[in-house]
Each structure stands twice: as C-alpha cells, then as structure tokens.
PDB file of C-alpha atoms in Angstrom:
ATOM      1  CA  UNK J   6       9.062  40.969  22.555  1.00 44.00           C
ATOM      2  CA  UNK J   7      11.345  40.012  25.438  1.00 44.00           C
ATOM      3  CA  UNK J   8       9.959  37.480  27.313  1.00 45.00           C
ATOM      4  CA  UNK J   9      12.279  38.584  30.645  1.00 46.00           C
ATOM      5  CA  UNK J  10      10.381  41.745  30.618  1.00 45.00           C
ATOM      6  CA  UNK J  11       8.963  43.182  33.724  1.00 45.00           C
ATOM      7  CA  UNK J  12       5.318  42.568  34.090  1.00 46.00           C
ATOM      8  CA  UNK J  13       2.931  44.437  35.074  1.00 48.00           C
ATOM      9  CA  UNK J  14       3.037  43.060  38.678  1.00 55.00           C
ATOM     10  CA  UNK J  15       6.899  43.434  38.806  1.00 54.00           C
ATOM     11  CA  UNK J  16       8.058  40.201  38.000  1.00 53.00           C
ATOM     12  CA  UNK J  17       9.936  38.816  35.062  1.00 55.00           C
ATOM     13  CA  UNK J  18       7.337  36.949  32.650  1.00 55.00           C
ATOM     14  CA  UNK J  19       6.715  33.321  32.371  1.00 56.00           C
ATOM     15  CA  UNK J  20       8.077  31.386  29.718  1.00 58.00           C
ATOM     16  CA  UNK J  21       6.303  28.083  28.578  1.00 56.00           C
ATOM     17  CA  UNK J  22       7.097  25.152  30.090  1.00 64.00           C
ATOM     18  CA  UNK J  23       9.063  23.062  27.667  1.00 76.00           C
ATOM     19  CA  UNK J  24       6.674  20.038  26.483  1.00 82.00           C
ATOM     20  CA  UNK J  25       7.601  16.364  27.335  1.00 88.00           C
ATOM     21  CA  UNK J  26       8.237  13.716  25.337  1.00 89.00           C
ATOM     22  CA  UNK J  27       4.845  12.267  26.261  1.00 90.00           C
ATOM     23  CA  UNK J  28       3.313  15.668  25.349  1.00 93.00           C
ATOM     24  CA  UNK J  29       5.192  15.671  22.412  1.00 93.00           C
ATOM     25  CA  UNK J  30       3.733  12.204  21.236  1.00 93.00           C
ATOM     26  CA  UNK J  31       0.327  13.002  22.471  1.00 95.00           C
ATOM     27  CA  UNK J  32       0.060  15.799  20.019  1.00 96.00           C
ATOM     28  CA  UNK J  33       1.462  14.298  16.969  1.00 96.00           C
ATOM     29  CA  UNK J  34      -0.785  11.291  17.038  1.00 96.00           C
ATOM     30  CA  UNK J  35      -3.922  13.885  17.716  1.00 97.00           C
ATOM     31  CA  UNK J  36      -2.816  15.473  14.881  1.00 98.00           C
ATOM     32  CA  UNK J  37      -2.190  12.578  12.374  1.00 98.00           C
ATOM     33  CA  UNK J  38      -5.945  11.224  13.434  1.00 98.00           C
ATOM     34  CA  UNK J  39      -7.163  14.605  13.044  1.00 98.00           C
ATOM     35  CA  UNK J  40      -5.333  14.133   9.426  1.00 98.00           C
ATOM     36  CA  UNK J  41      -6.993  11.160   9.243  1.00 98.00           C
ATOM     37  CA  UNK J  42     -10.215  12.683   9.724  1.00 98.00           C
ATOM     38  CA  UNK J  43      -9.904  15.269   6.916  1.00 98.00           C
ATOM     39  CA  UNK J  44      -8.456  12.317   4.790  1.00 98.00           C
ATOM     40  CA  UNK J  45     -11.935  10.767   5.134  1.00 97.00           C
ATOM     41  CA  UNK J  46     -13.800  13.863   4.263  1.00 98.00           C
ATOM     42  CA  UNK J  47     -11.618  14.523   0.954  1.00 97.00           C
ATOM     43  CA  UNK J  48      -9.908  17.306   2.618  1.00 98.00           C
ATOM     44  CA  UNK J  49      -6.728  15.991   1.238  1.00 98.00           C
ATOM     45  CA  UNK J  50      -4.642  19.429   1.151  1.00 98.00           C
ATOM     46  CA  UNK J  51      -5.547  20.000   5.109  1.00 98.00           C
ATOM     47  CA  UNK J  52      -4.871  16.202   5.633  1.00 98.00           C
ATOM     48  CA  UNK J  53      -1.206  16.492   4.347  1.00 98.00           C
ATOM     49  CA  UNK J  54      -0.509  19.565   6.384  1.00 98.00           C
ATOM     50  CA  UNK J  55      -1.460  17.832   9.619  1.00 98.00           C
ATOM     51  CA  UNK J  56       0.631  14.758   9.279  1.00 98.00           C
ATOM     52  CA  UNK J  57       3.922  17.316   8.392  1.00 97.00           C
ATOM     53  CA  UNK J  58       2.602  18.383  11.236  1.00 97.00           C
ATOM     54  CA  UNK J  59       2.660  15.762  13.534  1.00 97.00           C
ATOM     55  CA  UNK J  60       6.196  14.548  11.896  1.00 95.00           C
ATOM     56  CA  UNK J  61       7.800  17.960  13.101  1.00 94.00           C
ATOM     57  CA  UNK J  62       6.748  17.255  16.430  1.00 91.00           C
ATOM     58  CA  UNK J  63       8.421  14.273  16.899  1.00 92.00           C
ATOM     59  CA  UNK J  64      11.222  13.876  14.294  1.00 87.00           C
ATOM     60  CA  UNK J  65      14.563  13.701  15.966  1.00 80.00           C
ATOM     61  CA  UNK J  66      13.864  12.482  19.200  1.00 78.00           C
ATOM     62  CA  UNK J  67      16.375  10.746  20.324  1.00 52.00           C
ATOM     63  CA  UNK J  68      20.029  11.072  21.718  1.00 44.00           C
ATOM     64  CA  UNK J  69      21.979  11.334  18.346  1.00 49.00           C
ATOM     65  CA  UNK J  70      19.721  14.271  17.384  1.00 47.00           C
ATOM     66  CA  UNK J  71      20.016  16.013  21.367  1.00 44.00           C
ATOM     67  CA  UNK J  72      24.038  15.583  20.826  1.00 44.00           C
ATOM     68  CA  UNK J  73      24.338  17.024  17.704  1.00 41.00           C
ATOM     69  CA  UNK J  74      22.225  20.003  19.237  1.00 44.00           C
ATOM     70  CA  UNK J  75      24.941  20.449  21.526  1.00 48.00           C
ATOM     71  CA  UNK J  76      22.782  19.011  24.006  1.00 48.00           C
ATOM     72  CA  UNK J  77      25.289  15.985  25.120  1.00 48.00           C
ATOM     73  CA  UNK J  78      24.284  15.864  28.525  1.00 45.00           C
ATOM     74  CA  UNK J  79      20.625  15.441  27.550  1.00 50.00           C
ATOM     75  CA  UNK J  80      18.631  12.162  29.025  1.00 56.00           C
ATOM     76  CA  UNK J  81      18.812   9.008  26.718  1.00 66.00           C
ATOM     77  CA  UNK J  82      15.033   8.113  25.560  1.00 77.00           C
ATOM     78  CA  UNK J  83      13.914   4.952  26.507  1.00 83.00           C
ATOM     79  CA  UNK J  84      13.487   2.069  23.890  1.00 87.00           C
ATOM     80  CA  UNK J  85      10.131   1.940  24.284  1.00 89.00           C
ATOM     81  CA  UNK J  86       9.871   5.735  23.685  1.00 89.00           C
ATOM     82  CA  UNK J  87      12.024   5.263  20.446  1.00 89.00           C
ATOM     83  CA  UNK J  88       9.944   2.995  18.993  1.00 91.00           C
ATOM     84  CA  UNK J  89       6.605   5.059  19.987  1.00 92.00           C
ATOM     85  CA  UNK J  90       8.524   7.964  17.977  1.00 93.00           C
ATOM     86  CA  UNK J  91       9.399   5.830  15.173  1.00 92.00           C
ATOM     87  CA  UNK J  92       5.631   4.219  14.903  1.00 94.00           C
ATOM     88  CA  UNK J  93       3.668   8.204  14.598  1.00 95.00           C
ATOM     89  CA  UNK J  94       6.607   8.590  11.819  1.00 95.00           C
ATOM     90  CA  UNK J  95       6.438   5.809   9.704  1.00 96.00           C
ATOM     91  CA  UNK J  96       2.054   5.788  10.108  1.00 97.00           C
ATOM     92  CA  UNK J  97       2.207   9.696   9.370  1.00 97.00           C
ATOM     93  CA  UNK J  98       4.268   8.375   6.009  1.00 97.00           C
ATOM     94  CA  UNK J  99       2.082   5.821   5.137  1.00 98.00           C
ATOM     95  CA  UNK J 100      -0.643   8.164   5.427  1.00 98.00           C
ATOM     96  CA  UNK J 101       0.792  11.087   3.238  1.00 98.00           C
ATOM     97  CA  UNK J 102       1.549   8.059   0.530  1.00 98.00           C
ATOM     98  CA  UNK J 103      -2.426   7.387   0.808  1.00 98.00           C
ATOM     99  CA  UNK J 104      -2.991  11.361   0.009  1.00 98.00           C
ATOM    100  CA  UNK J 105      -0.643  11.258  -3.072  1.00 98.00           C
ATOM    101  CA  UNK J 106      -2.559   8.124  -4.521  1.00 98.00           C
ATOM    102  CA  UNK J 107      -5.479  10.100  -3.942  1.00 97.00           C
ATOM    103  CA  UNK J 108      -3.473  13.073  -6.234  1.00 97.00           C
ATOM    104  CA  UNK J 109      -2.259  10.317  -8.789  1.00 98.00           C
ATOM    105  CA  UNK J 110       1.377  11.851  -7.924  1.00 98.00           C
ATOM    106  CA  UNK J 111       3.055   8.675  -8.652  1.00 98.00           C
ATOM    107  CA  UNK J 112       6.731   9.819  -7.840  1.00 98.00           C
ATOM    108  CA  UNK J 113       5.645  10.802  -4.512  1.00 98.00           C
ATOM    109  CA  UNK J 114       3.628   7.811  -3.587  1.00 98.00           C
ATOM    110  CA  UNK J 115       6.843   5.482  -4.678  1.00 98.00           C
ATOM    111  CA  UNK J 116       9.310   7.919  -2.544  1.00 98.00           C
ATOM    112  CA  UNK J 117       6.905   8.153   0.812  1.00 98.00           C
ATOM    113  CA  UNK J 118       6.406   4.263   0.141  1.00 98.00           C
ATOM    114  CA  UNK J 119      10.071   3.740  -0.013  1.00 98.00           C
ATOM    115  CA  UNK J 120      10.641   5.312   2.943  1.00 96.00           C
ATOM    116  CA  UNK J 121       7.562   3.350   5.161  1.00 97.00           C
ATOM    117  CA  UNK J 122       9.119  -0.149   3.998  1.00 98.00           C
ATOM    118  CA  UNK J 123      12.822   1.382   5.218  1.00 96.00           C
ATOM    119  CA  UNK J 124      11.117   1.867   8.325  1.00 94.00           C
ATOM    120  CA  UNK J 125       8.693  -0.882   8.787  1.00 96.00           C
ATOM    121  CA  UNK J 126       9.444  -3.468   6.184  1.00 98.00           C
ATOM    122  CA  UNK J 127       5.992  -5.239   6.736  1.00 98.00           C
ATOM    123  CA  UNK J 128       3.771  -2.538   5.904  1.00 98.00           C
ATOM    124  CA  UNK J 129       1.570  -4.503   3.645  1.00 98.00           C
ATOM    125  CA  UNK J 130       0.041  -1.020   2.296  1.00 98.00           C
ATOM    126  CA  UNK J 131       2.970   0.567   1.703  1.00 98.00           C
ATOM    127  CA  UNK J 132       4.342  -2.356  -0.647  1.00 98.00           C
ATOM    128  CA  UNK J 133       1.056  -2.548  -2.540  1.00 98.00           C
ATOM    129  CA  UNK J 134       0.743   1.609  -2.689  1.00 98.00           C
ATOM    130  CA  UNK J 135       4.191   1.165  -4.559  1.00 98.00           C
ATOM    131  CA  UNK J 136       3.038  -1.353  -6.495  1.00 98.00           C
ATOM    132  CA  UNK J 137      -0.033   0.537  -7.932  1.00 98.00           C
ATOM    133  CA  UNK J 138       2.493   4.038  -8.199  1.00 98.00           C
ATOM    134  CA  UNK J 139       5.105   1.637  -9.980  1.00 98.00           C
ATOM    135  CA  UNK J 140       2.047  -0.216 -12.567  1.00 98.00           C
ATOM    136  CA  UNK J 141       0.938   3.963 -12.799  1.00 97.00           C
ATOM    137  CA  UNK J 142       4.375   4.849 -13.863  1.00 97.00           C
ATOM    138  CA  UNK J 143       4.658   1.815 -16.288  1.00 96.00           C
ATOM    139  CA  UNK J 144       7.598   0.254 -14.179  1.00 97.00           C
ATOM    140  CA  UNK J 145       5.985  -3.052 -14.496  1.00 97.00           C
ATOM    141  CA  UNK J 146       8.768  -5.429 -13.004  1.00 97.00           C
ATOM    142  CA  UNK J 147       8.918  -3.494 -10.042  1.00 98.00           C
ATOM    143  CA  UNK J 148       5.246  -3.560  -9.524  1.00 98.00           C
ATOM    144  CA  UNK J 149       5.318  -6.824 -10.033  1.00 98.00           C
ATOM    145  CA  UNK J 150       8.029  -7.646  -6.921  1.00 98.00           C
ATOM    146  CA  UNK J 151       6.237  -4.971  -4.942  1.00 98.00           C
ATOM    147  CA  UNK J 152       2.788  -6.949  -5.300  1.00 98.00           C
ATOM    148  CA  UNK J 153       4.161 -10.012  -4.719  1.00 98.00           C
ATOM    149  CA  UNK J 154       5.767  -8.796  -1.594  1.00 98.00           C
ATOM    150  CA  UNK J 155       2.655  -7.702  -0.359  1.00 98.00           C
ATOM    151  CA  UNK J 156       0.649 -10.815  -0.883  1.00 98.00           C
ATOM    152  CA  UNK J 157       3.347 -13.001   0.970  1.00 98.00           C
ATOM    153  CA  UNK J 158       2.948 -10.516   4.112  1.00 98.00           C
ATOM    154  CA  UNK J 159      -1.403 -10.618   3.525  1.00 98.00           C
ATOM    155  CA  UNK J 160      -1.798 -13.815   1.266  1.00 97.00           C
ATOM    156  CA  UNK J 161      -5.649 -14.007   1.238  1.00 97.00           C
ATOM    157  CA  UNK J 162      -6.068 -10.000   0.515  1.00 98.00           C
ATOM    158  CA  UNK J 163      -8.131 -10.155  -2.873  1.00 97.00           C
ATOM    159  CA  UNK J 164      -7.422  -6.288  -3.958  1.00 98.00           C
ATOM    160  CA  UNK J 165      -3.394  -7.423  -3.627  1.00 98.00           C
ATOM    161  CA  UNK J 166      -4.139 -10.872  -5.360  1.00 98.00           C
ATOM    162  CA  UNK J 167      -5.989  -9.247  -7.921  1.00 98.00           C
ATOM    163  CA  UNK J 168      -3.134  -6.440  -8.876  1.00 98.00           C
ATOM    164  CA  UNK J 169      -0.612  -8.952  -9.115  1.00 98.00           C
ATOM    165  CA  UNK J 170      -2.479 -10.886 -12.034  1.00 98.00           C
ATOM    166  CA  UNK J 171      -3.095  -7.952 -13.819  1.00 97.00           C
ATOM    167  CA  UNK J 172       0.488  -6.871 -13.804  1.00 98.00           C
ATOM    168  CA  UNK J 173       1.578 -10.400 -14.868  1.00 97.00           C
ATOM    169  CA  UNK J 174      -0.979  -9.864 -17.596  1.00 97.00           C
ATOM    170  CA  UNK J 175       0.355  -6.361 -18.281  1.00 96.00           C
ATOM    171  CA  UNK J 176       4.271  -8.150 -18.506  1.00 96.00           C
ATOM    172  CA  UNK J 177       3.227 -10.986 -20.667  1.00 95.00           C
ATOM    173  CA  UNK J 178       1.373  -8.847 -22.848  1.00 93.00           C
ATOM    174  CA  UNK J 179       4.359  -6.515 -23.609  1.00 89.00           C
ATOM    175  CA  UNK J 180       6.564  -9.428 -24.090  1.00 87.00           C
ATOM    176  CA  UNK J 181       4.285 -11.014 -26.761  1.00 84.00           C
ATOM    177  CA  UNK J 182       4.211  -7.860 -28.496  1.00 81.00           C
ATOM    178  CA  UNK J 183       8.255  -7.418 -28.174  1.00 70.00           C
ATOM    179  CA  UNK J 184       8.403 -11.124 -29.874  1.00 68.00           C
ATOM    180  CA  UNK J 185       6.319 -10.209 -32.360  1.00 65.00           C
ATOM    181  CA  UNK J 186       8.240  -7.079 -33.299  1.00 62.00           C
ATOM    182  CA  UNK J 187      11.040  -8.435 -32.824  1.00 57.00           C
ATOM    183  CA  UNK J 188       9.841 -11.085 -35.636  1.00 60.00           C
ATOM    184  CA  UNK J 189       9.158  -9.304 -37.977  1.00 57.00           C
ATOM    185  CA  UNK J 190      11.694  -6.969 -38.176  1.00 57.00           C
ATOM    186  CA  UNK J 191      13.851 -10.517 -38.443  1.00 51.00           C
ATOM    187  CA  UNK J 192      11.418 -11.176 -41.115  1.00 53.00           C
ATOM    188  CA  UNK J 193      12.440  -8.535 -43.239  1.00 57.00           C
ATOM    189  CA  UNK J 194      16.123  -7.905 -42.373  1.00 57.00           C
ATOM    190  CA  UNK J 195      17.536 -11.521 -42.579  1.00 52.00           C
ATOM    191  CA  UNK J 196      16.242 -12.531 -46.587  1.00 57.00           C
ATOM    192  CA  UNK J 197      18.145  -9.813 -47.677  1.00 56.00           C
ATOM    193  CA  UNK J 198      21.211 -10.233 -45.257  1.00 55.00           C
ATOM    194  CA  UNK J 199      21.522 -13.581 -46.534  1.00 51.00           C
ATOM    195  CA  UNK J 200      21.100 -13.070 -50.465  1.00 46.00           C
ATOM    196  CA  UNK J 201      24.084 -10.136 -49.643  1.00 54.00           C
ATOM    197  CA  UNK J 202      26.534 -12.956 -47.449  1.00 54.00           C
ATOM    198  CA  UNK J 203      25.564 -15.571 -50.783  1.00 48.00           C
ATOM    199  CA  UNK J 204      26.177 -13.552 -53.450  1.00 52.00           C
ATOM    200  CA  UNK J 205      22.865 -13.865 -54.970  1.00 52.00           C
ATOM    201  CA  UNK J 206      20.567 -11.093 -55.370  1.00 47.00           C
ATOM    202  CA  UNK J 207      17.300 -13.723 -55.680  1.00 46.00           C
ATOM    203  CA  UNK J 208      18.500 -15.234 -52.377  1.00 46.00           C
ATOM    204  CA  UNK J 209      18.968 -18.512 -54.020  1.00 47.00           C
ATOM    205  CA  UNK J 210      21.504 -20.953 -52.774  1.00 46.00           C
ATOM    206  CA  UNK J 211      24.409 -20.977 -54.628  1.00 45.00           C
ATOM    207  CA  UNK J 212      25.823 -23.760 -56.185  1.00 47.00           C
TER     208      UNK J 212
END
C-alpha cells in the first residue's frame, strides 16, 4: 500500500514517527525481561525469540553502522548511549547462552559465551557457562582455564569452586589412565625390541 496515498479526508497519510534511540532501548530491554520471564517458566523456545528480538532492535547503533548506511551526516551517539547499547547486547547473549545450557547444545553455549567475554570480559557466568559447555564437550583443559577464570572474578562462589575440582579430577584421572597405557604398551613392546637390538631371541645379555 502507498503510504502517500490520499486519505479519506484529503490528505496524504501519516507515516510513523521514526523511534528514538531511547525508544529503541526501552523496548529491547522490555523484551529481554519479558524473555526472561518465559525463561523462568520453561518457555525456552519463546524466550530465545525475544532476546533476537531485543538484539535487532538495538544492534548497530552507533556512527560506524549510520555511515555505512549512507547516513554520514547522522548524529554521533553519546558514550553513555553506546555503552547502554552494548550492555542489552551482551545481557541478551548471556541470556540466550543460559537457554542453550538449558538445550544441552554445547557448541552454542561455548560460541554465545565466547562472544559475552569479547564483550564484557568479567562476566563471571559466561566464563563458568563455557566451562560446563567445554567439561560437556570433553575439552577438559579449556574447562579447566574457563573455571578458574571464573573463580578469580567470584572466589567464594561454591557451584564455580566445586566445577573446578571436578574437572581437575576429570584431568588427573585421564592422565593416570594415559600412564598406565602408556605402560604397558612399553611393557610389551620394549622386551622384545631389546632381545631384536642384542641378538638374542631369550633376551639374554650377550656376552
């Protein structure tokens, strides 16, 4: 429809006023606590569709994205409005990581946490939801340095406290098993190895 038709009163019709930055802002964070919401209630499919979309309506704001609109002459954002954008981001992230724990989608949780720590590099859930995606995903070393991150940002959390020993029990348990494979495939390669390099078929030393 063309929205510079006539009306019915003669005049050209109204087009919507184009929302502020404010409005903009507004809106996302209703929606990612309305995500929240649903989040709470198990509603996990709904939840994920309402922080996407409170990312959409904020993601970009700010003068590089306005210039490569062809936009140049468009208004610098303030600081303070560039970190209000960034903060609905990176919690909207953090927030669609908690919904793929809640899936078990391991690859997902690791990417969206990847991204939150870019952004906010003391997001203490982030770097534990990474750890528990990277223990899921049997990447134990990085669990282990993603746990240990998150205990030196919240030292006297027990749930981070706890994950970190049982990842350093997962580690050490795999290396005493590699030692003892390792073992005992030297047990049975090096007799005969050395009876071969001696020149004696009962191993003996030779004389």
């Amino acid at each position: 429809m063309d929205t510079d038709a006539p009306v019915a009163n003669g005049g050209p019709a109204a087009r919507p006023p184009e929302l502020t930055l404010a409005d903009k802002l507004e809106r996302a964070e209703a929606l990612r606590q309305e995500g929240n919401v649903l989040f709470k209630e198990q509603q996990i499919g709904k939840a994920v569709r309402k922080y996407h979309e409170a990312i959409l309506h904020v993601k970009g704001l700010d003068q590089d994205s306005f210039q490569q609109m062809g936009r140049p002459n468009a208004a610098a954002i303030s600081n303070e409005d560039k970190l209000a954008v960034h903060a609905v981001i990176t919690k909207c992230y953090n927030n669609l990581a908690a919904c793929q724990v809640h899936r078990k989608n391991w690859s997902r949780v690791i990417e969206l946490c990847g991204e939150v720590v870019k952004r906010d590099p003391t997001a203490t859930k982030a770097w534990f939801r990474r750890g528990v995606a990277n223990m899921n995903s049997g990447d134990l070393d990085r669990a282990q340095s993603d746990f240990e991150e998150a205990k030196r940002l919240t030292p006297d959390d027990k749930s981070i406290a706890a994950h970190l020993a049982q990842v350093k029990a997962m580690i050490e348990k795999q290396r005493k098993k590699a030692d003892k494979s390792f073992r005992g495939m030297f047990d049975r390669l090096v007799p005969e190895d050395v009876a071969q390099e001696l020149g004696d078929s009962s191993g003996s030393p030779s004389k």
